[in-house]
Short mmCIF file of C-alpha atoms in Angstrom, two decimals:
data_model
loop_
_atom_site.label_atom_id
_atom_site.label_comp_id
_atom_site.label_asym_id
_atom_site.label_seq_id
_atom_site.Cartn_x
_atom_site.Cartn_y
_atom_site.Cartn_z
CA UNK A 1 22.71 73.67 0.73
CA UNK A 2 23.01 71.06 -1.98
CA UNK A 3 20.86 68.64 0.05
CA UNK A 4 17.89 70.94 0.49
CA UNK A 5 16.46 70.54 -3.07
CA UNK A 6 16.44 66.77 -2.61
CA UNK A 7 14.54 67.07 0.69
CA UNK A 8 12.09 69.49 -0.88
CA UNK A 9 11.54 67.10 -3.79
CA UNK A 10 10.81 64.22 -1.38
CA UNK A 11 8.33 66.34 0.58
CA UNK A 12 6.56 67.38 -2.60
CA UNK A 13 6.38 63.77 -3.81
CA UNK A 14 4.99 62.61 -0.43
CA UNK A 15 2.35 65.29 -0.46
CA UNK A 16 1.42 64.36 -3.99
CA UNK A 17 1.06 60.71 -3.10
CA UNK A 18 -1.03 61.53 -0.02
CA UNK A 19 -3.31 63.82 -2.01
CA UNK A 20 -3.50 61.23 -4.79
CA UNK A 21 -4.36 58.46 -2.34
CA UNK A 22 -7.04 60.56 -0.69
CA UNK A 23 -8.43 61.50 -4.08
CA UNK A 24 -8.48 57.85 -5.12
CA UNK A 25 -10.19 56.88 -1.89
CA UNK A 26 -12.72 59.71 -2.28
CA UNK A 27 -13.39 58.77 -5.89
CA UNK A 28 -13.75 55.05 -4.98
CA UNK A 29 -16.07 55.88 -2.05
CA UNK A 30 -18.18 58.18 -4.23
CA UNK A 31 -18.63 55.52 -6.87
CA UNK A 32 -19.59 53.03 -4.18
CA UNK A 33 -22.85 54.92 -3.66
CA UNK A 34 -23.15 53.45 -0.14
CA UNK A 35 -23.04 55.05 3.30
CA UNK A 36 -20.04 54.69 5.56
CA UNK A 37 -20.12 51.25 7.16
CA UNK A 38 -20.95 49.38 3.95
CA UNK A 39 -18.53 48.26 1.27
CA UNK A 40 -19.43 47.36 -2.29
CA UNK A 41 -17.57 44.75 -4.37
CA UNK A 42 -18.32 42.58 -7.34
CA UNK A 43 -17.11 39.37 -8.91
CA UNK A 44 -18.32 36.00 -10.10
CA UNK A 45 -19.86 33.21 -8.09
CA UNK A 46 -17.59 30.21 -7.70
CA UNK A 47 -17.72 26.95 -5.79
CA UNK A 48 -15.54 24.36 -4.15
CA UNK A 49 -14.57 22.02 -6.96
CA UNK A 50 -14.36 18.26 -6.59
CA UNK A 51 -12.40 16.16 -9.08
CA UNK A 52 -13.87 12.70 -9.65
CA UNK A 53 -11.36 9.94 -10.35
CA UNK A 54 -11.36 6.15 -10.32
CA UNK A 55 -9.26 3.81 -8.21
CA UNK A 56 -8.40 1.49 -11.10
CA UNK A 57 -7.36 1.72 -14.71
CA UNK A 58 -9.78 0.69 -17.43
CA UNK A 59 -11.71 1.56 -20.54
CA UNK A 60 -14.66 3.95 -20.25
CA UNK A 61 -17.76 1.87 -20.90
CA UNK A 62 -20.53 4.35 -20.14
CA UNK A 63 -20.79 8.04 -19.26
CA UNK A 64 -23.96 8.49 -17.25
CA UNK A 65 -23.99 12.28 -16.73
CA UNK A 66 -23.24 15.35 -18.79
CA UNK A 67 -22.01 18.85 -18.14
CA UNK A 68 -24.65 20.89 -16.38
CA UNK A 69 -26.30 17.85 -14.77
CA UNK A 70 -26.96 17.86 -11.04
CA UNK A 71 -25.80 14.70 -9.23
CA UNK A 72 -26.36 13.37 -5.75
CA UNK A 73 -23.65 11.91 -3.52
CA UNK A 74 -23.19 8.22 -4.39
CA UNK A 75 -24.87 8.50 -7.79
CA UNK A 76 -23.15 6.40 -10.52
CA UNK A 77 -21.61 8.64 -13.14
CA UNK A 78 -19.05 6.45 -14.98
CA UNK A 79 -18.62 2.72 -15.53
CA UNK A 80 -15.42 1.03 -16.66
CA UNK A 81 -15.20 -2.18 -18.67
CA UNK A 82 -15.64 -4.99 -16.12
CA UNK A 83 -15.33 -8.11 -18.30
CA UNK A 84 -12.08 -9.36 -16.75
CA UNK A 85 -12.98 -8.54 -13.18
CA UNK A 86 -16.34 -10.26 -13.54
CA UNK A 87 -14.47 -13.40 -14.61
CA UNK A 88 -12.32 -13.07 -11.48
CA UNK A 89 -15.42 -12.70 -9.34
CA UNK A 90 -16.97 -15.80 -10.90
CA UNK A 91 -13.75 -17.77 -10.40
CA UNK A 92 -13.48 -16.63 -6.77
CA UNK A 93 -17.13 -17.51 -6.13
CA UNK A 94 -16.65 -21.03 -7.56
CA UNK A 95 -13.49 -21.51 -5.51
CA UNK A 96 -15.39 -20.53 -2.39
CA UNK A 97 -18.19 -22.96 -3.25
CA UNK A 98 -15.63 -25.76 -3.67
CA UNK A 99 -14.18 -25.08 -0.22
CA UNK A 100 -17.65 -25.01 1.27
CA UNK A 101 -18.35 -28.45 -0.25
CA UNK A 102 -15.08 -29.88 1.06
CA UNK A 103 -15.76 -28.44 4.50
CA UNK A 104 -19.21 -30.02 4.52
CA UNK A 105 -17.82 -33.42 3.47
CA UNK A 106 -15.01 -33.26 6.02
CA UNK A 107 -17.39 -32.23 8.78
CA UNK A 108 -19.65 -35.18 7.93
CA UNK A 109 -16.70 -37.58 7.99
CA UNK A 110 -15.58 -36.15 11.30
CA UNK A 111 -19.03 -36.67 12.76
CA UNK A 112 -19.05 -40.29 11.64
CA UNK A 113 -15.59 -40.86 13.08
CA UNK A 114 -16.64 -39.46 16.43
CA UNK A 115 -19.38 -42.07 16.53
CA UNK A 116 -17.37 -44.97 15.10
CA UNK A 117 -14.18 -44.63 17.12
CA UNK A 118 -15.68 -45.27 20.57
CA UNK A 119 -17.58 -48.31 19.22
CA UNK A 120 -14.47 -49.63 17.50
CA UNK A 121 -12.43 -49.27 20.69
CA UNK A 122 -15.13 -51.01 22.70
CA UNK A 123 -15.30 -53.93 20.24
CA UNK A 124 -11.51 -54.17 20.06
CA UNK A 125 -11.25 -54.27 23.84
CA UNK A 126 -13.87 -57.04 23.95
CA UNK A 127 -11.96 -59.05 21.33
CA UNK A 128 -8.75 -58.51 23.29
CA UNK A 129 -10.38 -59.80 26.46
CA UNK A 130 -11.68 -62.90 24.65
CA UNK A 131 -8.29 -63.53 23.06
CA UNK A 132 -6.59 -63.23 26.42
CA UNK A 133 -9.09 -65.71 27.92
CA UNK A 134 -8.62 -68.08 24.99
CA UNK A 135 -4.86 -67.93 25.48
CA UNK A 136 -5.19 -68.85 29.15
CA UNK A 137 -7.35 -71.82 28.29
CA UNK A 138 -4.92 -72.91 25.57
CA UNK A 139 -2.01 -72.62 27.97
CA UNK A 140 -3.84 -74.68 30.58
CA UNK A 141 -4.83 -77.31 28.01
CA UNK A 142 -1.28 -77.49 26.66
CA UNK A 143 0.13 -77.92 30.16
CA UNK A 144 -2.42 -80.63 31.00
CA UNK A 145 -1.87 -82.57 27.77
CA UNK A 146 1.87 -82.34 28.28
CA UNK A 147 1.57 -83.94 31.72
CA UNK A 148 -0.76 -86.61 30.36
CA UNK A 149 1.54 -87.41 27.45
CA UNK A 150 4.56 -87.78 29.73
CA UNK A 151 2.68 -89.90 32.28
CA UNK A 152 1.18 -92.22 29.66
CA UNK A 153 4.57 -92.48 28.02
CA UNK A 154 6.10 -93.78 31.23
CA UNK A 155 3.21 -96.20 31.83
CA UNK A 156 3.41 -97.53 28.30
CA UNK A 157 7.16 -98.10 28.71
CA UNK A 158 6.43 -100.22 31.80
CA UNK A 159 3.66 -102.08 29.98
CA UNK A 160 1.00 -100.82 32.33
CA UNK A 161 -1.05 -99.29 29.51
CA UNK A 162 -1.20 -99.98 25.87
CA UNK A 163 1.13 -98.08 23.55
CA UNK A 164 -1.94 -96.75 21.70
CA UNK A 165 -2.97 -94.87 24.82
CA UNK A 166 0.42 -93.16 24.97
CA UNK A 167 0.17 -92.25 21.28
CA UNK A 168 -3.24 -90.68 21.82
CA UNK A 169 -1.87 -88.59 24.68
CA UNK A 170 1.00 -87.40 22.48
CA UNK A 171 -1.45 -86.40 19.73
CA UNK A 172 -3.56 -84.49 22.24
CA UNK A 173 -0.46 -82.67 23.45
CA UNK A 174 0.46 -81.76 19.87
CA UNK A 175 -3.03 -80.44 19.23
CA UNK A 176 -2.89 -78.40 22.45
CA UNK A 177 0.43 -76.88 21.39
CA UNK A 178 -1.11 -75.86 18.06
CA UNK A 179 -4.08 -74.32 19.85
CA UNK A 180 -1.70 -72.42 22.11
CA UNK A 181 0.18 -71.01 19.14
CA UNK A 182 -3.11 -70.02 17.53
CA UNK A 183 -4.33 -68.36 20.76
CA UNK A 184 -1.12 -66.38 21.04
CA UNK A 185 -1.50 -65.21 17.43
CA UNK A 186 -5.13 -64.26 18.10
CA UNK A 187 -4.08 -62.28 21.17
CA UNK A 188 -1.40 -60.45 19.16
CA UNK A 189 -3.94 -59.62 16.47
CA UNK A 190 -6.46 -58.46 19.06
CA UNK A 191 -3.84 -56.20 20.63
CA UNK A 192 -3.08 -54.68 17.21
CA UNK A 193 -6.78 -54.12 16.56
CA UNK A 194 -7.13 -52.48 19.95
CA UNK A 195 -4.16 -50.21 19.26
CA UNK A 196 -5.54 -49.40 15.82
CA UNK A 197 -8.94 -48.60 17.32
CA UNK A 198 -7.33 -46.25 19.80
CA UNK A 199 -5.60 -44.49 16.90
CA UNK A 200 -9.11 -43.37 15.97
CA UNK A 201 -8.73 -40.47 18.40
CA UNK A 202 -5.68 -39.34 16.48
CA UNK A 203 -7.59 -39.72 13.21
CA UNK A 204 -10.32 -37.54 14.70
CA UNK A 205 -7.71 -34.96 15.72
CA UNK A 206 -6.18 -35.06 12.23
CA UNK A 207 -9.61 -34.64 10.65
CA UNK A 208 -10.32 -31.69 12.96
CA UNK A 209 -7.02 -30.11 11.87
CA UNK A 210 -7.97 -30.73 8.25
CA UNK A 211 -11.32 -29.07 8.88
CA UNK A 212 -9.59 -26.05 10.46
CA UNK A 213 -7.24 -25.79 7.47
CA UNK A 214 -10.16 -25.96 5.05
CA UNK A 215 -11.99 -23.27 6.96
CA UNK A 216 -8.91 -21.07 6.85
CA UNK A 217 -8.69 -21.62 3.11
CA UNK A 218 -12.39 -20.88 2.86
CA UNK A 219 -11.82 -17.61 4.70
CA UNK A 220 -9.05 -16.73 2.23
CA UNK A 221 -11.39 -17.56 -0.63
CA UNK A 222 -14.05 -15.32 0.93
CA UNK A 223 -11.49 -12.52 1.23
CA UNK A 224 -10.49 -13.00 -2.42
CA UNK A 225 -14.15 -12.87 -3.44
CA UNK A 226 -14.74 -9.77 -1.32
CA UNK A 227 -11.72 -8.09 -2.89
CA UNK A 228 -12.89 -8.98 -6.39
CA UNK A 229 -16.40 -7.74 -5.57
CA UNK A 230 -14.89 -4.52 -4.22
CA UNK A 231 -12.88 -3.98 -7.39
CA UNK A 232 -15.99 -4.71 -9.45
CA UNK A 233 -17.97 -2.18 -7.42
CA UNK A 234 -15.20 0.41 -7.83
CA UNK A 235 -15.43 0.06 -11.60
CA UNK A 236 -18.74 1.90 -11.22
CA UNK A 237 -17.53 5.35 -10.20
CA UNK A 238 -19.93 7.41 -8.14
CA UNK A 239 -20.13 11.08 -7.23
CA UNK A 240 -18.23 11.73 -3.98
CA UNK A 241 -20.64 14.55 -3.14
CA UNK A 242 -23.67 16.29 -4.51
CA UNK A 243 -23.10 19.04 -7.01
CA UNK A 244 -23.27 20.19 -10.58
CA UNK A 245 -21.12 18.69 -13.31
CA UNK A 246 -19.00 21.53 -14.64
CA UNK A 247 -16.49 19.69 -16.79
CA UNK A 248 -16.25 16.26 -18.44
CA UNK A 249 -12.61 15.32 -18.97
CA UNK A 250 -12.86 11.87 -20.65
CA UNK A 251 -14.66 10.43 -23.66
CA UNK A 252 -16.50 7.17 -24.20
CA UNK A 253 -14.15 4.27 -24.98
CA UNK A 254 -11.09 6.08 -23.68
CA UNK A 255 -8.60 4.07 -21.57
CA UNK A 256 -7.77 5.86 -18.33
CA UNK A 257 -5.19 5.20 -15.65
CA UNK A 258 -5.88 4.80 -11.97
CA UNK A 259 -6.47 8.19 -10.41
CA UNK A 260 -7.05 9.96 -13.73
CA UNK A 261 -9.60 12.81 -13.44
CA UNK A 262 -12.91 12.03 -15.09
CA UNK A 263 -15.29 14.82 -14.09
CA UNK A 264 -15.26 18.04 -12.13
CA UNK A 265 -18.14 18.83 -9.81
CA UNK A 266 -19.07 21.97 -7.92
CA UNK A 267 -21.02 21.71 -4.69
CA UNK A 268 -23.94 24.10 -5.16
CA UNK A 269 -24.49 24.09 -1.40
CA UNK A 270 -21.05 25.59 -0.85
CA UNK A 271 -20.86 28.56 -3.23
CA UNK A 272 -18.95 31.76 -2.67
CA UNK A 273 -18.49 35.10 -4.40
CA UNK A 274 -14.85 35.97 -4.93
CA UNK A 275 -14.32 39.74 -4.91
CA UNK A 276 -11.31 42.03 -4.80
CA UNK A 277 -11.16 44.82 -2.21
CA UNK A 278 -8.76 47.77 -2.65
CA UNK A 279 -5.83 48.02 -0.29
CA UNK A 280 -7.21 51.24 1.25
CA UNK A 281 -10.39 49.43 2.34
CA UNK A 282 -9.14 45.97 3.35
CA UNK A 283 -8.43 47.08 6.94
CA UNK A 284 -12.17 47.43 7.55
CA UNK A 285 -12.86 43.79 6.84
CA UNK A 286 -12.57 40.84 9.18
CA UNK A 287 -13.71 37.27 9.08
CA UNK A 288 -17.40 36.44 9.67
CA UNK A 289 -18.66 39.90 8.64
CA UNK A 290 -22.15 39.70 7.10
CA UNK A 291 -22.73 40.43 3.44
CA UNK A 292 -25.53 40.42 0.92
CA UNK A 293 -25.12 39.23 -2.64
CA UNK A 294 -27.16 40.67 -5.51
CA UNK A 295 -27.49 39.14 -8.98
CA UNK A 296 -29.16 40.29 -12.20
CA UNK A 297 -31.08 37.03 -12.29
CA UNK A 298 -32.70 37.77 -8.92
CA UNK A 299 -32.53 41.57 -8.54
CA UNK A 300 -35.13 41.75 -5.79
CA UNK A 301 -33.72 38.94 -3.69
CA UNK A 302 -30.41 39.42 -1.89
CA UNK A 303 -28.63 36.26 -0.74
CA UNK A 304 -27.02 36.38 2.72
CA UNK A 305 -23.32 35.53 2.95
CA UNK A 306 -20.33 35.74 5.29
CA UNK A 307 -16.70 36.76 4.89
CA UNK A 308 -14.86 33.44 5.26
CA UNK A 309 -11.54 34.22 3.58
CA UNK A 310 -9.31 37.29 3.29
CA UNK A 311 -6.08 36.98 1.35
CA UNK A 312 -2.96 37.79 3.35
CA UNK A 313 -1.08 39.18 0.33
CA UNK A 314 -2.13 41.91 -2.07
CA UNK A 315 -2.15 41.51 -5.84
CA UNK A 316 -2.85 43.66 -8.84
CA UNK A 317 -6.48 43.87 -9.87
CA UNK A 318 -7.35 40.95 -12.19
CA UNK A 319 -7.83 41.65 -15.88
CA UNK A 320 -11.58 41.04 -15.64
CA UNK A 321 -12.00 44.53 -14.20
CA UNK A 322 -13.36 46.74 -16.98
CA UNK A 323 -11.60 50.10 -16.51
CA UNK A 324 -7.84 50.23 -17.17
CA UNK A 325 -7.18 52.58 -14.22
CA UNK A 326 -8.58 50.07 -11.74
CA UNK A 327 -6.42 47.24 -13.08
CA UNK A 328 -3.24 48.73 -11.66
CA UNK A 329 -4.54 49.03 -8.09
CA UNK A 330 -3.42 46.69 -5.36
CA UNK A 331 -6.31 44.60 -4.09
CA UNK A 332 -6.94 41.70 -1.73
CA UNK A 333 -8.99 38.65 -2.68
CA UNK A 334 -11.99 38.06 -0.40
CA UNK A 335 -14.39 35.10 -0.47
CA UNK A 336 -17.99 35.58 0.62
CA UNK A 337 -19.60 32.20 1.27
CA UNK A 338 -23.36 32.07 0.81
CA UNK A 339 -25.36 30.99 3.86
CA UNK A 340 -27.66 29.01 1.59
CA UNK A 341 -28.54 28.41 -2.02
CA UNK A 342 -32.30 27.73 -2.03
CA UNK A 343 -33.43 25.44 -4.83
CA UNK A 344 -29.87 25.70 -6.19
CA UNK A 345 -30.80 28.84 -8.08
CA UNK A 346 -27.25 30.18 -8.09
CA UNK A 347 -24.50 28.46 -10.03
CA UNK A 348 -20.80 29.07 -10.71
CA UNK A 349 -20.03 31.74 -13.26
CA UNK A 350 -22.91 34.09 -12.46
CA UNK A 351 -21.70 37.70 -12.00
CA UNK A 352 -22.86 39.32 -8.78
CA UNK A 353 -22.47 42.39 -6.58
CA UNK A 354 -21.86 42.19 -2.85
CA UNK A 355 -22.51 44.63 -0.03
CA UNK A 356 -20.34 43.92 2.99
CA UNK A 357 -21.34 45.53 6.29
CA UNK A 358 -18.32 46.23 8.43
CA UNK A 359 -20.17 48.61 10.78
CA UNK A 360 -23.09 46.80 12.52
CA UNK A 361 -24.85 50.12 13.18
CA UNK A 362 -25.19 50.94 9.49
CA UNK A 363 -28.49 49.85 7.90
CA UNK A 364 -28.43 47.72 4.78
CA UNK A 365 -28.58 49.59 1.48
CA UNK A 366 -28.91 48.13 -1.99
CA UNK A 367 -25.95 48.82 -4.29
CA UNK A 368 -26.19 51.68 -6.78
CA UNK A 369 -23.74 52.19 -9.62
#
């Protein structure tokens, strides 16, 4: 018997909550002023925000846009001080020019060598052939004069010929021996010249290797110049996408770090109305439902939209809601993305009403409060 009052109390509380919920739903539906199948919500237009930041640290040199300005993708909006990087670019460009000059000179030398070496080898081979022939003649002359000197020496000893004749033969032999020595030396020198001439092919190969090394260094210099040019270009910061400047974060002359935010942009071609739908109505919504957005600025022109986001968790009504009793209700955040924004007439911050059609058979009706 003691448990019955508790059960009765629970039943009474449940009935009260059910009646209260139905009354709240009825009151909310009545204030909607729309037929069943349409749902009314309001909020403020927002947009996907883009934070603009630079890749490198530096001092702000110029600020090219202001809050409220519309920018196109790729439009310069900030420049950083580029004095030092311009010096690097100039140095890299001069280094590249120096390598180009050395490459040109080396290529010219290589071309000359390729013409000279075959001629030098040909001339050296001819000299070697002449030296070899001269040596043969000197050897033959030396052998002949040796025989003559020995024969005349014997004849002079026997008194057959005069001693003077023997002396002349000895002198001729001596001269022939000197010529032979000279011919041998000439042949040795001709052989060295021939070998040196043949080394020309190796000099050509070495010059070709030098040319390859210079070209590799030239490529490195080009890469260094390209990198410096890239850094210089990145010191002019451009808008990553088209949109409206909503917030300027830095001031002129300020030193910023790499990646520091500079501006905030909102893409006016990707606006949405963020509304809050009561928990008792959220079950009627699903993604891709059509909606129409109404603003005070354009009261006679609804803007088509679609349900693109429905929060998975409920929250208490935000403080922007005017009446205190509505602030304590559980609601779900819903984003209605506009199909278009002709002439960029709508902008973030504009309050708007939305009619969401969850029943396709229900005709559109303008909101009434």
